[in-house]
Amino acid sequence: MSVAHTAQHATTVGPAVLVPLVAGWCYLAAVLRQREPDRPGWSHWRTAAFAAGCALLAVALLLPADGFAAHMWQHLLLGMLAPLGLVLGAPGTLLLRTVDRRVGRAALRALRHPVARTLAHPVTGLLLTAGGLWLLYLTPLYRATLASPVLHDLVNLHFLLSGLLFTWSIAGLEPYRHRASVPVRLVVLGVAVVAHASLAQLLYAGLLIDVPAPSDALRAGAAVMYYGGDAAEILLALALLASWRPQPRRVLLTASAGG
């Protein structure tokens, strides 16, 4: 495209960067509680995964979005890589081990609600993540984010939350009675790969999109989406296969039985 690229919002150190710091501190405090004599302990691998997710989230929030490729890296970190680490940390299980039993039971009842079951389905996560990307780049929404820092932050928040939801629906470690079957999750993940690759090709070719960036910047951003997205989705598929257990599971979060 020949239209000059409007300057991106430079990311500055602000309140948002406190989110991964506070999340990491709370997670570590809960892990340390598991070392008490009456508790079963906690996996170091899960702790490392959550720490990596917090670190990737912090990098995404601190990354200066001064070009379309940097903008795409930010979305890749926020929507795919950071959520993978956070989800593999199994914070839901850790939370239910930490809170009062009555609070835990109330949370489990809430997760049985039809709305929660719909949100937990991988198709919902797919529509929110991949659909959000198509909406962002094929409508004037991206242009609007360049003129409004608040809208820019809201879009980033959407990609983080929808990325967490999609990642958990595909490879969440917590046993959940209403979780989609492994074949369904693999099919949905395959559709996500196609959706991201197709959008990346449109960006690379400059077709149908509404992004005010020169062609070389579009191609650089498209390459990040294409190759980086593929790598993130391969990691997500591996996480799904590694955590898959063919035997029946208990209703939800059996680890919460320890209180």
PDB file of C-alpha atoms in Angstrom:
ATOM      1  CA  MET A   1       0.000   0.000   0.000  1.00  0.00           C
ATOM      2  CA  SER A   2       1.205   3.480  -0.775  1.00  0.00           C
ATOM      3  CA  VAL A   3      -0.406   5.193   2.182  1.00  0.00           C
ATOM      4  CA  ALA A   4       2.159   6.293   4.735  1.00  0.00           C
ATOM      5  CA  HIS A   5       1.943   4.396   7.960  1.00  0.00           C
ATOM      6  CA  THR A   6       0.580   6.392  10.847  1.00  0.00           C
ATOM      7  CA  ALA A   7       2.859   6.358  13.888  1.00  0.00           C
ATOM      8  CA  GLN A   8       2.116   3.602  16.332  1.00  0.00           C
ATOM      9  CA  HIS A   9       1.536   4.227  19.997  1.00  0.00           C
ATOM     10  CA  ALA A  10       4.881   3.880  21.757  1.00  0.00           C
ATOM     11  CA  THR A  11       4.521   1.624  24.748  1.00  0.00           C
ATOM     12  CA  THR A  12       5.580   3.275  27.978  1.00  0.00           C
ATOM     13  CA  VAL A  13       6.051   1.892  31.441  1.00  0.00           C
ATOM     14  CA  GLY A  14       2.654   2.363  33.039  1.00  0.00           C
ATOM     15  CA  PRO A  15       0.188   0.694  35.387  1.00  0.00           C
ATOM     16  CA  ALA A  16      -0.424  -2.164  32.947  1.00  0.00           C
ATOM     17  CA  VAL A  17       3.065  -3.558  33.502  1.00  0.00           C
ATOM     18  CA  LEU A  18       2.104  -4.171  37.132  1.00  0.00           C
ATOM     19  CA  VAL A  19      -0.349  -6.872  35.995  1.00  0.00           C
ATOM     20  CA  PRO A  20       2.268  -9.590  35.309  1.00  0.00           C
ATOM     21  CA  LEU A  21       4.237  -8.553  38.392  1.00  0.00           C
ATOM     22  CA  VAL A  22       1.217  -8.810  40.687  1.00  0.00           C
ATOM     23  CA  ALA A  23       0.064 -12.052  39.029  1.00  0.00           C
ATOM     24  CA  GLY A  24       3.506 -13.586  39.448  1.00  0.00           C
ATOM     25  CA  TRP A  25       3.735 -12.502  43.087  1.00  0.00           C
ATOM     26  CA  CYS A  26       0.288 -13.924  43.916  1.00  0.00           C
ATOM     27  CA  TYR A  27       1.101 -17.186  42.154  1.00  0.00           C
ATOM     28  CA  LEU A  28       4.410 -17.536  44.008  1.00  0.00           C
ATOM     29  CA  ALA A  29       2.722 -16.805  47.339  1.00  0.00           C
ATOM     30  CA  ALA A  30       0.181 -19.554  46.630  1.00  0.00           C
ATOM     31  CA  VAL A  31       2.980 -21.961  45.644  1.00  0.00           C
ATOM     32  CA  LEU A  32       4.818 -21.288  48.889  1.00  0.00           C
ATOM     33  CA  ARG A  33       1.649 -22.173  50.803  1.00  0.00           C
ATOM     34  CA  GLN A  34       1.745 -25.616  49.183  1.00  0.00           C
ATOM     35  CA  ARG A  35       4.992 -26.322  51.040  1.00  0.00           C
ATOM     36  CA  GLU A  36       3.157 -26.490  54.330  1.00  0.00           C
ATOM     37  CA  PRO A  37       3.163 -29.981  55.938  1.00  0.00           C
ATOM     38  CA  ASP A  38      -0.561 -30.580  55.352  1.00  0.00           C
ATOM     39  CA  ARG A  39      -0.389 -29.770  51.602  1.00  0.00           C
ATOM     40  CA  PRO A  40       0.760 -31.963  48.681  1.00  0.00           C
ATOM     41  CA  GLY A  41       3.263 -29.532  47.157  1.00  0.00           C
ATOM     42  CA  TRP A  42       3.357 -28.012  43.686  1.00  0.00           C
ATOM     43  CA  SER A  43       5.096 -28.814  40.400  1.00  0.00           C
ATOM     44  CA  HIS A  44       8.225 -26.784  39.612  1.00  0.00           C
ATOM     45  CA  TRP A  45       7.413 -27.136  35.900  1.00  0.00           C
ATOM     46  CA  ARG A  46       4.060 -25.425  36.383  1.00  0.00           C
ATOM     47  CA  THR A  47       5.708 -22.643  38.358  1.00  0.00           C
ATOM     48  CA  ALA A  48       8.309 -22.173  35.613  1.00  0.00           C
ATOM     49  CA  ALA A  49       5.593 -22.115  32.924  1.00  0.00           C
ATOM     50  CA  PHE A  50       3.607 -19.444  34.755  1.00  0.00           C
ATOM     51  CA  ALA A  51       6.748 -17.370  35.344  1.00  0.00           C
ATOM     52  CA  ALA A  52       7.560 -17.579  31.630  1.00  0.00           C
ATOM     53  CA  GLY A  53       4.022 -16.467  30.797  1.00  0.00           C
ATOM     54  CA  CYS A  54       4.337 -13.469  33.135  1.00  0.00           C
ATOM     55  CA  ALA A  55       7.708 -12.569  31.599  1.00  0.00           C
ATOM     56  CA  LEU A  56       6.297 -12.740  28.050  1.00  0.00           C
ATOM     57  CA  LEU A  57       3.340 -10.622  29.096  1.00  0.00           C
ATOM     58  CA  ALA A  58       5.673  -8.017  30.574  1.00  0.00           C
ATOM     59  CA  VAL A  59       7.722  -7.957  27.359  1.00  0.00           C
ATOM     60  CA  ALA A  60       4.545  -7.443  25.331  1.00  0.00           C
ATOM     61  CA  LEU A  61       3.471  -4.531  27.520  1.00  0.00           C
ATOM     62  CA  LEU A  62       6.916  -2.912  27.366  1.00  0.00           C
ATOM     63  CA  LEU A  63       7.499  -3.503  23.655  1.00  0.00           C
ATOM     64  CA  PRO A  64       7.530  -0.184  21.746  1.00  0.00           C
ATOM     65  CA  ALA A  65       4.864  -0.554  19.034  1.00  0.00           C
ATOM     66  CA  ASP A  66       6.661   1.791  16.626  1.00  0.00           C
ATOM     67  CA  GLY A  67       5.992  -0.185  13.461  1.00  0.00           C
ATOM     68  CA  PHE A  68       3.565  -2.734  12.080  1.00  0.00           C
ATOM     69  CA  ALA A  69       5.929  -5.663  12.664  1.00  0.00           C
ATOM     70  CA  ALA A  70       6.433  -4.598  16.300  1.00  0.00           C
ATOM     71  CA  HIS A  71       2.665  -4.257  16.622  1.00  0.00           C
ATOM     72  CA  MET A  72       2.281  -7.818  15.337  1.00  0.00           C
ATOM     73  CA  TRP A  73       4.901  -9.109  17.774  1.00  0.00           C
ATOM     74  CA  GLN A  74       2.943  -7.489  20.580  1.00  0.00           C
ATOM     75  CA  HIS A  75      -0.242  -9.268  19.530  1.00  0.00           C
ATOM     76  CA  LEU A  76       1.616 -12.572  19.167  1.00  0.00           C
ATOM     77  CA  LEU A  77       2.962 -12.272  22.703  1.00  0.00           C
ATOM     78  CA  LEU A  78      -0.311 -11.053  24.207  1.00  0.00           C
ATOM     79  CA  GLY A  79      -2.670 -13.404  22.422  1.00  0.00           C
ATOM     80  CA  MET A  80      -0.694 -16.632  22.004  1.00  0.00           C
ATOM     81  CA  LEU A  81       2.675 -17.039  23.724  1.00  0.00           C
ATOM     82  CA  ALA A  82       2.022 -15.435  27.126  1.00  0.00           C
ATOM     83  CA  PRO A  83      -1.363 -17.213  27.502  1.00  0.00           C
ATOM     84  CA  LEU A  84       0.295 -20.565  26.799  1.00  0.00           C
ATOM     85  CA  GLY A  85       2.723 -20.145  29.695  1.00  0.00           C
ATOM     86  CA  LEU A  86       0.047 -18.812  32.024  1.00  0.00           C
ATOM     87  CA  VAL A  87      -2.375 -21.643  31.248  1.00  0.00           C
ATOM     88  CA  LEU A  88       0.288 -24.344  31.617  1.00  0.00           C
ATOM     89  CA  GLY A  89       0.910 -22.981  35.098  1.00  0.00           C
ATOM     90  CA  ALA A  90      -2.555 -24.345  36.050  1.00  0.00           C
ATOM     91  CA  PRO A  91      -3.485 -21.255  38.111  1.00  0.00           C
ATOM     92  CA  GLY A  92      -7.069 -22.498  38.510  1.00  0.00           C
ATOM     93  CA  THR A  93      -5.962 -25.625  40.325  1.00  0.00           C
ATOM     94  CA  LEU A  94      -3.539 -23.650  42.469  1.00  0.00           C
ATOM     95  CA  LEU A  95      -6.220 -21.104  43.333  1.00  0.00           C
ATOM     96  CA  LEU A  96      -8.674 -23.783  44.450  1.00  0.00           C
ATOM     97  CA  ARG A  97      -5.982 -25.359  46.609  1.00  0.00           C
ATOM     98  CA  THR A  98      -5.428 -22.016  48.287  1.00  0.00           C
ATOM     99  CA  VAL A  99      -8.858 -20.493  48.864  1.00  0.00           C
ATOM    100  CA  ASP A 100     -11.455 -21.532  51.422  1.00  0.00           C
ATOM    101  CA  ARG A 101     -13.434 -24.685  50.566  1.00  0.00           C
ATOM    102  CA  ARG A 102     -16.723 -22.787  50.392  1.00  0.00           C
ATOM    103  CA  VAL A 103     -15.263 -20.307  47.924  1.00  0.00           C
ATOM    104  CA  GLY A 104     -13.903 -23.180  45.856  1.00  0.00           C
ATOM    105  CA  ARG A 105     -17.276 -24.949  45.757  1.00  0.00           C
ATOM    106  CA  ALA A 106     -18.992 -21.716  44.682  1.00  0.00           C
ATOM    107  CA  ALA A 107     -16.461 -21.299  41.871  1.00  0.00           C
ATOM    108  CA  LEU A 108     -17.041 -24.862  40.693  1.00  0.00           C
ATOM    109  CA  ARG A 109     -20.798 -24.332  40.683  1.00  0.00           C
ATOM    110  CA  ALA A 110     -20.335 -21.197  38.581  1.00  0.00           C
ATOM    111  CA  LEU A 111     -18.300 -23.170  36.040  1.00  0.00           C
ATOM    112  CA  ARG A 112     -21.216 -25.549  35.561  1.00  0.00           C
ATOM    113  CA  HIS A 113     -23.455 -22.696  34.380  1.00  0.00           C
ATOM    114  CA  PRO A 114     -24.412 -22.908  30.676  1.00  0.00           C
ATOM    115  CA  VAL A 115     -22.782 -19.533  29.992  1.00  0.00           C
ATOM    116  CA  ALA A 116     -19.490 -20.743  31.466  1.00  0.00           C
ATOM    117  CA  ARG A 117     -19.747 -23.971  29.476  1.00  0.00           C
ATOM    118  CA  THR A 118     -20.260 -21.992  26.268  1.00  0.00           C
ATOM    119  CA  LEU A 119     -17.303 -19.730  27.007  1.00  0.00           C
ATOM    120  CA  ALA A 120     -15.128 -22.765  27.764  1.00  0.00           C
ATOM    121  CA  HIS A 121     -15.778 -24.318  24.341  1.00  0.00           C
ATOM    122  CA  PRO A 122     -12.832 -23.945  21.922  1.00  0.00           C
ATOM    123  CA  VAL A 123     -15.102 -22.661  19.125  1.00  0.00           C
ATOM    124  CA  THR A 124     -15.937 -19.654  21.306  1.00  0.00           C
ATOM    125  CA  GLY A 125     -12.249 -18.974  21.854  1.00  0.00           C
ATOM    126  CA  LEU A 126     -11.590 -19.367  18.125  1.00  0.00           C
ATOM    127  CA  LEU A 127     -14.277 -16.832  17.216  1.00  0.00           C
ATOM    128  CA  LEU A 128     -12.918 -14.344  19.737  1.00  0.00           C
ATOM    129  CA  THR A 129      -9.245 -14.699  18.816  1.00  0.00           C
ATOM    130  CA  ALA A 130      -9.126 -15.350  15.066  1.00  0.00           C
ATOM    131  CA  GLY A 131     -12.369 -13.453  14.493  1.00  0.00           C
ATOM    132  CA  GLY A 132     -10.969 -10.502  16.407  1.00  0.00           C
ATOM    133  CA  LEU A 133      -7.894 -10.404  14.170  1.00  0.00           C
ATOM    134  CA  TRP A 134      -9.964 -10.457  10.984  1.00  0.00           C
ATOM    135  CA  LEU A 135     -12.185  -7.703  12.366  1.00  0.00           C
ATOM    136  CA  LEU A 136      -9.180  -5.610  13.353  1.00  0.00           C
ATOM    137  CA  TYR A 137      -7.422  -5.671   9.996  1.00  0.00           C
ATOM    138  CA  LEU A 138     -10.339  -5.860   7.543  1.00  0.00           C
ATOM    139  CA  THR A 139     -12.313  -2.973   9.044  1.00  0.00           C
ATOM    140  CA  PRO A 140     -11.442   0.604  10.094  1.00  0.00           C
ATOM    141  CA  LEU A 141     -10.871  -0.643  13.655  1.00  0.00           C
ATOM    142  CA  TYR A 142      -7.087  -0.728  13.308  1.00  0.00           C
ATOM    143  CA  ARG A 143      -7.039   2.868  12.044  1.00  0.00           C
ATOM    144  CA  ALA A 144      -9.161   3.868  15.011  1.00  0.00           C
ATOM    145  CA  THR A 145      -6.690   2.306  17.461  1.00  0.00           C
ATOM    146  CA  LEU A 146      -3.939   4.492  16.013  1.00  0.00           C
ATOM    147  CA  ALA A 147      -5.894   7.603  16.969  1.00  0.00           C
ATOM    148  CA  SER A 148      -7.142   6.395  20.363  1.00  0.00           C
ATOM    149  CA  PRO A 149      -4.757   5.031  23.020  1.00  0.00           C
ATOM    150  CA  VAL A 150      -7.753   3.862  25.085  1.00  0.00           C
ATOM    151  CA  LEU A 151      -9.142   1.824  22.186  1.00  0.00           C
ATOM    152  CA  HIS A 152      -5.638   0.469  21.512  1.00  0.00           C
ATOM    153  CA  ASP A 153      -5.391  -0.748  25.106  1.00  0.00           C
ATOM    154  CA  LEU A 154      -8.883  -2.266  24.971  1.00  0.00           C
ATOM    155  CA  VAL A 155      -7.984  -4.205  21.813  1.00  0.00           C
ATOM    156  CA  ASN A 156      -4.839  -5.507  23.504  1.00  0.00           C
ATOM    157  CA  LEU A 157      -6.894  -6.524  26.541  1.00  0.00           C
ATOM    158  CA  HIS A 158      -9.294  -8.373  24.253  1.00  0.00           C
ATOM    159  CA  PHE A 159      -6.469 -10.345  22.663  1.00  0.00           C
ATOM    160  CA  LEU A 160      -4.994 -11.255  26.045  1.00  0.00           C
ATOM    161  CA  LEU A 161      -8.292 -12.437  27.531  1.00  0.00           C
ATOM    162  CA  SER A 162      -9.455 -14.230  24.399  1.00  0.00           C
ATOM    163  CA  GLY A 163      -6.010 -15.819  24.062  1.00  0.00           C
ATOM    164  CA  LEU A 164      -6.229 -17.109  27.621  1.00  0.00           C
ATOM    165  CA  LEU A 165      -9.716 -18.461  26.976  1.00  0.00           C
ATOM    166  CA  PHE A 166      -8.742 -20.181  23.722  1.00  0.00           C
ATOM    167  CA  THR A 167      -5.535 -21.635  25.143  1.00  0.00           C
ATOM    168  CA  TRP A 168      -7.325 -22.979  28.218  1.00  0.00           C
ATOM    169  CA  SER A 169     -10.084 -24.509  26.090  1.00  0.00           C
ATOM    170  CA  ILE A 170      -7.456 -26.330  24.002  1.00  0.00           C
ATOM    171  CA  ALA A 171      -4.786 -27.340  26.517  1.00  0.00           C
ATOM    172  CA  GLY A 172      -5.976 -26.394  30.000  1.00  0.00           C
ATOM    173  CA  LEU A 173      -4.620 -28.779  32.629  1.00  0.00           C
ATOM    174  CA  GLU A 174      -7.629 -28.644  34.934  1.00  0.00           C
ATOM    175  CA  PRO A 175      -9.943 -31.664  34.517  1.00  0.00           C
ATOM    176  CA  TYR A 176     -13.323 -30.375  33.354  1.00  0.00           C
ATOM    177  CA  ARG A 177     -16.378 -32.527  32.687  1.00  0.00           C
ATOM    178  CA  HIS A 178     -17.639 -30.308  29.856  1.00  0.00           C
ATOM    179  CA  ARG A 179     -14.316 -29.906  28.053  1.00  0.00           C
ATOM    180  CA  ALA A 180     -14.473 -30.686  24.332  1.00  0.00           C
ATOM    181  CA  SER A 181     -12.939 -33.977  23.200  1.00  0.00           C
ATOM    182  CA  VAL A 182      -9.363 -34.079  21.985  1.00  0.00           C
ATOM    183  CA  PRO A 183     -10.370 -34.623  18.300  1.00  0.00           C
ATOM    184  CA  VAL A 184     -12.666 -31.577  18.467  1.00  0.00           C
ATOM    185  CA  ARG A 185      -9.920 -29.456  20.011  1.00  0.00           C
ATOM    186  CA  LEU A 186      -7.424 -30.547  17.354  1.00  0.00           C
ATOM    187  CA  VAL A 187      -9.881 -29.692  14.576  1.00  0.00           C
ATOM    188  CA  VAL A 188     -10.560 -26.252  16.073  1.00  0.00           C
ATOM    189  CA  LEU A 189      -6.828 -25.667  16.427  1.00  0.00           C
ATOM    190  CA  GLY A 190      -6.390 -26.627  12.766  1.00  0.00           C
ATOM    191  CA  VAL A 191      -9.057 -24.084  11.777  1.00  0.00           C
ATOM    192  CA  ALA A 192      -7.189 -21.463  13.814  1.00  0.00           C
ATOM    193  CA  VAL A 193      -3.987 -22.249  11.885  1.00  0.00           C
ATOM    194  CA  VAL A 194      -5.819 -21.786   8.568  1.00  0.00           C
ATOM    195  CA  ALA A 195      -7.475 -18.556   9.757  1.00  0.00           C
ATOM    196  CA  HIS A 196      -4.178 -17.013  10.855  1.00  0.00           C
ATOM    197  CA  ALA A 197      -2.312 -18.150   7.743  1.00  0.00           C
ATOM    198  CA  SER A 198      -5.026 -16.829   5.421  1.00  0.00           C
ATOM    199  CA  LEU A 199      -5.071 -13.443   7.123  1.00  0.00           C
ATOM    200  CA  ALA A 200      -1.270 -13.290   6.997  1.00  0.00           C
ATOM    201  CA  GLN A 201      -1.380 -13.918   3.248  1.00  0.00           C
ATOM    202  CA  LEU A 202      -3.918 -11.125   2.772  1.00  0.00           C
ATOM    203  CA  LEU A 203      -1.683  -8.780   4.762  1.00  0.00           C
ATOM    204  CA  TYR A 204       1.348  -9.816   2.742  1.00  0.00           C
ATOM    205  CA  ALA A 205      -0.473  -9.148  -0.514  1.00  0.00           C
ATOM    206  CA  GLY A 206      -2.205  -6.005   0.758  1.00  0.00           C
ATOM    207  CA  LEU A 207      -5.628  -7.335  -0.273  1.00  0.00           C
ATOM    208  CA  LEU A 208      -8.953  -6.487   1.420  1.00  0.00           C
ATOM    209  CA  ILE A 209      -7.216  -5.059   4.488  1.00  0.00           C
ATOM    210  CA  ASP A 210      -7.506  -1.598   6.009  1.00  0.00           C
ATOM    211  CA  VAL A 211      -4.048  -1.003   7.455  1.00  0.00           C
ATOM    212  CA  PRO A 212      -2.301   2.331   6.740  1.00  0.00           C
ATOM    213  CA  ALA A 213       1.194   0.907   6.347  1.00  0.00           C
ATOM    214  CA  PRO A 214       3.669   0.701   3.440  1.00  0.00           C
ATOM    215  CA  SER A 215       3.967  -2.616   1.635  1.00  0.00           C
ATOM    216  CA  ASP A 216       7.305  -3.569   3.200  1.00  0.00           C
ATOM    217  CA  ALA A 217       5.908  -3.019   6.703  1.00  0.00           C
ATOM    218  CA  LEU A 218       2.845  -5.086   5.835  1.00  0.00           C
ATOM    219  CA  ARG A 219       5.005  -7.940   4.585  1.00  0.00           C
ATOM    220  CA  ALA A 220       7.159  -7.831   7.728  1.00  0.00           C
ATOM    221  CA  GLY A 221       4.092  -7.932   9.971  1.00  0.00           C
ATOM    222  CA  ALA A 222       2.532 -10.688   7.876  1.00  0.00           C
ATOM    223  CA  ALA A 223       5.696 -12.781   8.257  1.00  0.00           C
ATOM    224  CA  VAL A 224       5.506 -12.416  12.049  1.00  0.00           C
ATOM    225  CA  MET A 225       1.867 -13.528  12.021  1.00  0.00           C
ATOM    226  CA  TYR A 226       2.503 -16.419   9.629  1.00  0.00           C
ATOM    227  CA  TYR A 227       5.651 -17.942  11.101  1.00  0.00           C
ATOM    228  CA  GLY A 228       5.233 -16.818  14.698  1.00  0.00           C
ATOM    229  CA  GLY A 229       1.599 -17.899  14.755  1.00  0.00           C
ATOM    230  CA  ASP A 230       2.510 -21.306  13.334  1.00  0.00           C
ATOM    231  CA  ALA A 231       5.180 -21.785  15.989  1.00  0.00           C
ATOM    232  CA  ALA A 232       2.798 -20.790  18.795  1.00  0.00           C
ATOM    233  CA  GLU A 233       0.077 -23.108  17.516  1.00  0.00           C
ATOM    234  CA  ILE A 234       2.518 -26.012  17.222  1.00  0.00           C
ATOM    235  CA  LEU A 235       3.491 -25.438  20.858  1.00  0.00           C
ATOM    236  CA  LEU A 236      -0.178 -25.363  21.796  1.00  0.00           C
ATOM    237  CA  ALA A 237      -0.806 -28.655  19.963  1.00  0.00           C
ATOM    238  CA  LEU A 238       2.166 -30.241  21.738  1.00  0.00           C
ATOM    239  CA  ALA A 239       0.851 -28.998  25.077  1.00  0.00           C
ATOM    240  CA  LEU A 240      -2.530 -30.551  24.303  1.00  0.00           C
ATOM    241  CA  LEU A 241      -1.033 -33.916  23.352  1.00  0.00           C
ATOM    242  CA  ALA A 242       1.370 -33.915  26.312  1.00  0.00           C
ATOM    243  CA  SER A 243      -1.422 -33.240  28.804  1.00  0.00           C
ATOM    244  CA  TRP A 244      -3.952 -35.627  27.241  1.00  0.00           C
ATOM    245  CA  ARG A 245      -5.004 -38.506  29.449  1.00  0.00           C
ATOM    246  CA  PRO A 246      -7.311 -41.070  27.805  1.00  0.00           C
ATOM    247  CA  GLN A 247      -8.708 -42.412  31.073  1.00  0.00           C
ATOM    248  CA  PRO A 248     -11.844 -40.798  32.547  1.00  0.00           C
ATOM    249  CA  ARG A 249     -11.271 -37.781  34.706  1.00  0.00           C
ATOM    250  CA  ARG A 250     -13.100 -36.620  37.755  1.00  0.00           C
ATOM    251  CA  VAL A 251     -15.630 -33.841  37.487  1.00  0.00           C
ATOM    252  CA  LEU A 252     -13.353 -30.800  37.744  1.00  0.00           C
ATOM    253  CA  LEU A 253     -10.136 -29.824  39.416  1.00  0.00           C
ATOM    254  CA  THR A 254      -9.664 -32.897  41.566  1.00  0.00           C
ATOM    255  CA  ALA A 255      -6.651 -31.240  43.071  1.00  0.00           C
ATOM    256  CA  SER A 256      -9.016 -28.821  44.813  1.00  0.00           C
ATOM    257  CA  ALA A 257     -10.063 -31.618  47.164  1.00  0.00           C
ATOM    258  CA  GLY A 258      -7.089 -30.720  49.304  1.00  0.00           C
ATOM    259  CA  GLY A 259      -8.738 -27.352  50.015  1.00  0.00           C
TER     260      GLY A 259
END
